[in-house]
C-alpha positions as a LaTeX table, in Angstrom:
\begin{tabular}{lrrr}
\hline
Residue & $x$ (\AA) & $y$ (\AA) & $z$ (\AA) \\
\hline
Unk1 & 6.89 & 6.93 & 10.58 \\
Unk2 & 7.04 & 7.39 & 6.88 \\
Unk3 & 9.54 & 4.58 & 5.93 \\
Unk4 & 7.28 & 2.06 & 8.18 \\
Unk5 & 4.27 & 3.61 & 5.97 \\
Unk6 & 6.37 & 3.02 & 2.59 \\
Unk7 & 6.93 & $-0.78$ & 3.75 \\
Unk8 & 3.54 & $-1.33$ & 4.77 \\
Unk9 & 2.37 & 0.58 & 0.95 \\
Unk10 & 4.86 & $-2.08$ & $-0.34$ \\
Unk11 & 4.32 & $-5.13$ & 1.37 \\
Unk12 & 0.00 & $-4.41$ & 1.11 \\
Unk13 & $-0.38$ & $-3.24$ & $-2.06$ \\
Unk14 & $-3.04$ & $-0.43$ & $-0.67$ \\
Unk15 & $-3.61$ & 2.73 & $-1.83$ \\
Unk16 & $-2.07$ & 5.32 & 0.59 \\
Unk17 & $-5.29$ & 6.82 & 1.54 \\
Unk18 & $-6.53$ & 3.55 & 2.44 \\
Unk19 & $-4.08$ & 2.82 & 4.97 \\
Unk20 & $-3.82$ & 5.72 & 6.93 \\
Unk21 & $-7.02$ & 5.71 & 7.32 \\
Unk22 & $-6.85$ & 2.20 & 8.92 \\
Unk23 & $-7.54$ & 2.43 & 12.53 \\
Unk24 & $-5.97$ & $-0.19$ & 14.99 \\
Unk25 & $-9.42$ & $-2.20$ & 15.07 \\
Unk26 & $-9.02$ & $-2.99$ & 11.51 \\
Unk27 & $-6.19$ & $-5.38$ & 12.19 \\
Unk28 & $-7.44$ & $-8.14$ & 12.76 \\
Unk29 & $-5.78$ & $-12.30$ & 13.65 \\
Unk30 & $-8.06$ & $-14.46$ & 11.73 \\
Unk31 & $-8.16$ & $-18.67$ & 11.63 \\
Unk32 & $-6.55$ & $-18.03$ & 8.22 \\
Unk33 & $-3.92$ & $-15.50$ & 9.09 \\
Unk34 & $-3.75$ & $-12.21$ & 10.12 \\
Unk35 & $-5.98$ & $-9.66$ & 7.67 \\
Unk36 & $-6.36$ & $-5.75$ & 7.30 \\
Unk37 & $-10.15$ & $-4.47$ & 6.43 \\
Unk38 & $-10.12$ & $-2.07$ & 4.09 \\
Unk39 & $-13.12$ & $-0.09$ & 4.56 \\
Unk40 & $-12.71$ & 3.96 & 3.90 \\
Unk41 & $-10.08$ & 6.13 & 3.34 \\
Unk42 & $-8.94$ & 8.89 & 4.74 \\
Unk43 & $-11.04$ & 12.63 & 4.29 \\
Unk44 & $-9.15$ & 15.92 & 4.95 \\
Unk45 & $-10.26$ & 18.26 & 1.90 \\
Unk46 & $-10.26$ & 21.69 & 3.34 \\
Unk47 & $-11.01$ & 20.28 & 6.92 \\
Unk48 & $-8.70$ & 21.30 & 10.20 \\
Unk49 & $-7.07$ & 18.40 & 11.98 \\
Unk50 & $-9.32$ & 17.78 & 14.42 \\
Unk51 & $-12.22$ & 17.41 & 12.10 \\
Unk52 & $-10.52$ & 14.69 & 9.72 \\
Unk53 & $-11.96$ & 11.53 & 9.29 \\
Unk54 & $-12.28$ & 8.13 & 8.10 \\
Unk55 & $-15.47$ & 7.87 & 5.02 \\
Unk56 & $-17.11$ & 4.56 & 5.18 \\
Unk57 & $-16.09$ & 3.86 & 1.50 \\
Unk58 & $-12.92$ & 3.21 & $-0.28$ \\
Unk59 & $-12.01$ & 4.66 & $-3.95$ \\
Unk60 & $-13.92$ & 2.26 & $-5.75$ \\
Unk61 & $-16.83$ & $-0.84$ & $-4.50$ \\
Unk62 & $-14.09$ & $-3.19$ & $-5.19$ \\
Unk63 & $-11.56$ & $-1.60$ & $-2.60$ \\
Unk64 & $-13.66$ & $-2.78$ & $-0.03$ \\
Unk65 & $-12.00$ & $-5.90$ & 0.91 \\
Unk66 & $-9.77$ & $-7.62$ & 3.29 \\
Unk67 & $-6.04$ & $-7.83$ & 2.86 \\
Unk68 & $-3.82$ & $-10.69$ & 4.06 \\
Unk69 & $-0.71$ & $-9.87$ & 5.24 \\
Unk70 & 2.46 & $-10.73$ & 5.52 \\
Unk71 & 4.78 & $-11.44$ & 8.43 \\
Unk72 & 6.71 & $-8.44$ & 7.91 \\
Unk73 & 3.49 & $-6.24$ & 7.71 \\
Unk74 & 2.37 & $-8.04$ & 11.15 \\
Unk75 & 5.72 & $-7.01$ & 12.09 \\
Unk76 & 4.76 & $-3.61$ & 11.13 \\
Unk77 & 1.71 & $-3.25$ & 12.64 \\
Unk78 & 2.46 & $-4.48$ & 16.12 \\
Unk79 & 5.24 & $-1.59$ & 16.34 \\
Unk80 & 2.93 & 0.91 & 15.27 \\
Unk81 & $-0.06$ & $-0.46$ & 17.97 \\
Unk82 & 2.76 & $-0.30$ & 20.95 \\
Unk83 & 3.58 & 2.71 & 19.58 \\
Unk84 & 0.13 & 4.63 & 19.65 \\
Unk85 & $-0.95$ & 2.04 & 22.70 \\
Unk86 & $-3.46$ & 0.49 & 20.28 \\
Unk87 & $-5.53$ & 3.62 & 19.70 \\
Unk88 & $-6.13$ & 5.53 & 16.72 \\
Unk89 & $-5.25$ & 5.13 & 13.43 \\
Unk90 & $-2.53$ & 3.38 & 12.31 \\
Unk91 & $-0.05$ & 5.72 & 10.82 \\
Unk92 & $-0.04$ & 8.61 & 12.69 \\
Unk93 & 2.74 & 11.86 & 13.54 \\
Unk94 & 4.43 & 12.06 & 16.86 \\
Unk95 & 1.51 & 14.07 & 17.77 \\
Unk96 & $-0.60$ & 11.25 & 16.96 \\
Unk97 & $-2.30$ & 12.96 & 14.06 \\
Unk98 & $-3.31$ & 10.87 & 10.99 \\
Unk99 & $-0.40$ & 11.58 & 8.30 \\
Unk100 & $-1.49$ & 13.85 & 5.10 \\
Unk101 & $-1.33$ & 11.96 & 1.95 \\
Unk102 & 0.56 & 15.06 & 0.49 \\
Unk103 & 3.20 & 15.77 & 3.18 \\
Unk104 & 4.18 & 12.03 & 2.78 \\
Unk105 & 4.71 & 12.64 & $-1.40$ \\
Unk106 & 6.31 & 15.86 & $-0.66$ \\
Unk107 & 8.41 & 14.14 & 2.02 \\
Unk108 & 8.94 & 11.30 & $-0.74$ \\
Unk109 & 9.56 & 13.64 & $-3.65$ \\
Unk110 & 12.46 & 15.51 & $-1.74$ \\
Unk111 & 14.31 & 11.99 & $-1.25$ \\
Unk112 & 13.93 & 11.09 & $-4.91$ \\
Unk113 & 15.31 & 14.41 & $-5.62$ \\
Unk114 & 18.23 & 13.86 & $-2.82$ \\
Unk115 & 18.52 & 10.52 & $-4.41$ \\
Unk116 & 18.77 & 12.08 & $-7.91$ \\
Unk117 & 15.79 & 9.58 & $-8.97$ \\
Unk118 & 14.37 & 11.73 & $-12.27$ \\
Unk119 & 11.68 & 10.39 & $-12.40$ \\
Unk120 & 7.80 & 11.36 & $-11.41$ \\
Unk121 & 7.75 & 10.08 & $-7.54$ \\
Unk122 & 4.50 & 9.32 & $-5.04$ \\
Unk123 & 2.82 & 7.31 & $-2.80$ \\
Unk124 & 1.24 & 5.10 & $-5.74$ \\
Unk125 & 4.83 & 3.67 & $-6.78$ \\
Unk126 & 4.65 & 1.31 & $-3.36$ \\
Unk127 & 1.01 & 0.04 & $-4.62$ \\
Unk128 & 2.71 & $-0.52$ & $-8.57$ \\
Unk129 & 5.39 & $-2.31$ & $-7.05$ \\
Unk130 & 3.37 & $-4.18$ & $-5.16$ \\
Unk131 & 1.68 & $-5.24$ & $-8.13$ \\
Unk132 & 4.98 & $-5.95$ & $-10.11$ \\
Unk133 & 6.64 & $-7.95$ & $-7.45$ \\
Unk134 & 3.06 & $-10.55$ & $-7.19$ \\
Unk135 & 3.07 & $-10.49$ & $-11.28$ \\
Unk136 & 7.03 & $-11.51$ & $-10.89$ \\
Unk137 & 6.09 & $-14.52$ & $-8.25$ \\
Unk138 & 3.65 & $-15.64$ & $-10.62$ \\
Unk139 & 0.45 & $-15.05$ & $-8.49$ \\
Unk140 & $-2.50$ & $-15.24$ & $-11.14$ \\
Unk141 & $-3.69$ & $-11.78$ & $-12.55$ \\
Unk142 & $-7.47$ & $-12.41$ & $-10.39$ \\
Unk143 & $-5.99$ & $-12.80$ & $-7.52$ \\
Unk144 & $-3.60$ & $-9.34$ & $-7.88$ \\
Unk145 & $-6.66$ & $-7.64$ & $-8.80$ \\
Unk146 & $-8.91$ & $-8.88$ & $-5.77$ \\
Unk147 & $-5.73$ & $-8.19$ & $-3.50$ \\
Unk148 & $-5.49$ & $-4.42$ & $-4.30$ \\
Unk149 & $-8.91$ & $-3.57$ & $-5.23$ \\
Unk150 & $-9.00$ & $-2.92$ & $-8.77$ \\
Unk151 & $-12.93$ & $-2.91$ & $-10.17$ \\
Unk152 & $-11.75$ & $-4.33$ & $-13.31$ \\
Unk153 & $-9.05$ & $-6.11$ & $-14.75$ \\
Unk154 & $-7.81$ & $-3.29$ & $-17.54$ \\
Unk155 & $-5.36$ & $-1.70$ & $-14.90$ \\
Unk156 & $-4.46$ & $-4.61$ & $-12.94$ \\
Unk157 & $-2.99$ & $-6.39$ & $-16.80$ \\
Unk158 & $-1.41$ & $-3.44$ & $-17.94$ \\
Unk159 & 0.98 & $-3.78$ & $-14.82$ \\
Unk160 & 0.79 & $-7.34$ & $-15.35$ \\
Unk161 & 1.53 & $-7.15$ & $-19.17$ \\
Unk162 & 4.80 & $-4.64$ & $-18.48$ \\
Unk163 & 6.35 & $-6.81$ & $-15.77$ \\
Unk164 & 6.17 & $-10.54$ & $-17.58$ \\
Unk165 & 7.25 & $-8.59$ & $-20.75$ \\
Unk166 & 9.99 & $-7.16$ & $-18.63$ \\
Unk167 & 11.23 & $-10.44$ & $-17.09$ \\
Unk168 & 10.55 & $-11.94$ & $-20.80$ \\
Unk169 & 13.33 & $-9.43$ & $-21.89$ \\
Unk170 & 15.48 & $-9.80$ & $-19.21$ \\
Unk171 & 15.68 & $-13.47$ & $-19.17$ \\
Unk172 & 16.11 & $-14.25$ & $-22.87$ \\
Unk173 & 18.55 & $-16.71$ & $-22.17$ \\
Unk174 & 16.16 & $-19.09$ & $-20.27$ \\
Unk175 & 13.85 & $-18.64$ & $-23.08$ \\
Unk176 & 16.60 & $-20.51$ & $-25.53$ \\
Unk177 & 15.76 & $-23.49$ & $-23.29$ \\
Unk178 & 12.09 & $-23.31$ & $-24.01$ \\
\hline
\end{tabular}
């Protein structure tokens, strides 16, 4: 369950909370493709189990939207309906309980660590690399931004900024061909 979670973190750019707290309904085919509605996130502060549950607002206003998706997250999601016989939320245990955001960075934390990755690790890196990859395909900086729900632009171009500095760097010969 968690490496179909860290592809669909990758291949939506969502914030983790938002998409376990996606239920199945929130999948949805449209005439223009197939969409996820982001439209809470996932509460669990100090609560049992049983009593979690889905808010009817994201982080910010602007994480309200709805995200197109990819064949591979289609892919994705069609495994996970057969596999909770399209009830519940999305992401769920074998018990069918909705995952914990901070059993899946523990659970990602020991890998890095297994991995000997030194570096800070969490849920967020899928959502920055998300980010990264769109910047690297050259998919405009206002379209990024209304794709993961950023309220303003300020975070969205820092990310931007780094990566087409990076590839800048990187590709220095192609630049002797400007």
């Amino acid at each position: 369950t968690y490496a179909v979670l860290c592809e669909w973190l990758y291949q939506t750019g969502m914030r983790c909370g938002e998409a376990l707290a996606l239920s199945m309904s929130d999948i949805e085919e449209t005439p223009d493709g197939w969409v996820a509605h982001v439209n809470g996130t996932l509460e669990y502060t100090g609560l049992k189990v049983d009593a979690w549950y889905k808010t009817n607002q994201t982080k910010t206003p602007a994480g309200m939207r709805d995200v197109a998706l990819s064949k591979r997250a289609v892919e994705l999601y069609r495994d996970r309906y057969d596999y909770a016989e399209g009830q519940g939320y999305l992401f769920t245990t074998s018990h069918h309980t909705p995952i914990q955001i901070s059993a899946f960075n523990t659970f990602l934390r020991t890998a890095a660590k297994r991995l000997e990755i030194n570096k800070p690790v969490s849920s967020h890196i899928f959502r920055h690399t998300h980010i990264s990859k769109l910047a690297e395909l050259g998919v405009p900086m206002y379209v990024i931004q209304q794709r993961v729900g950023h309220s303003n632009s300020r975070v969205t171009q820092e990310i931007y900024t780094h990566v087409t500095h990076e590839a800048l760097v990187k590709n220095r010969v192609q630049l002797e061909d400007l």
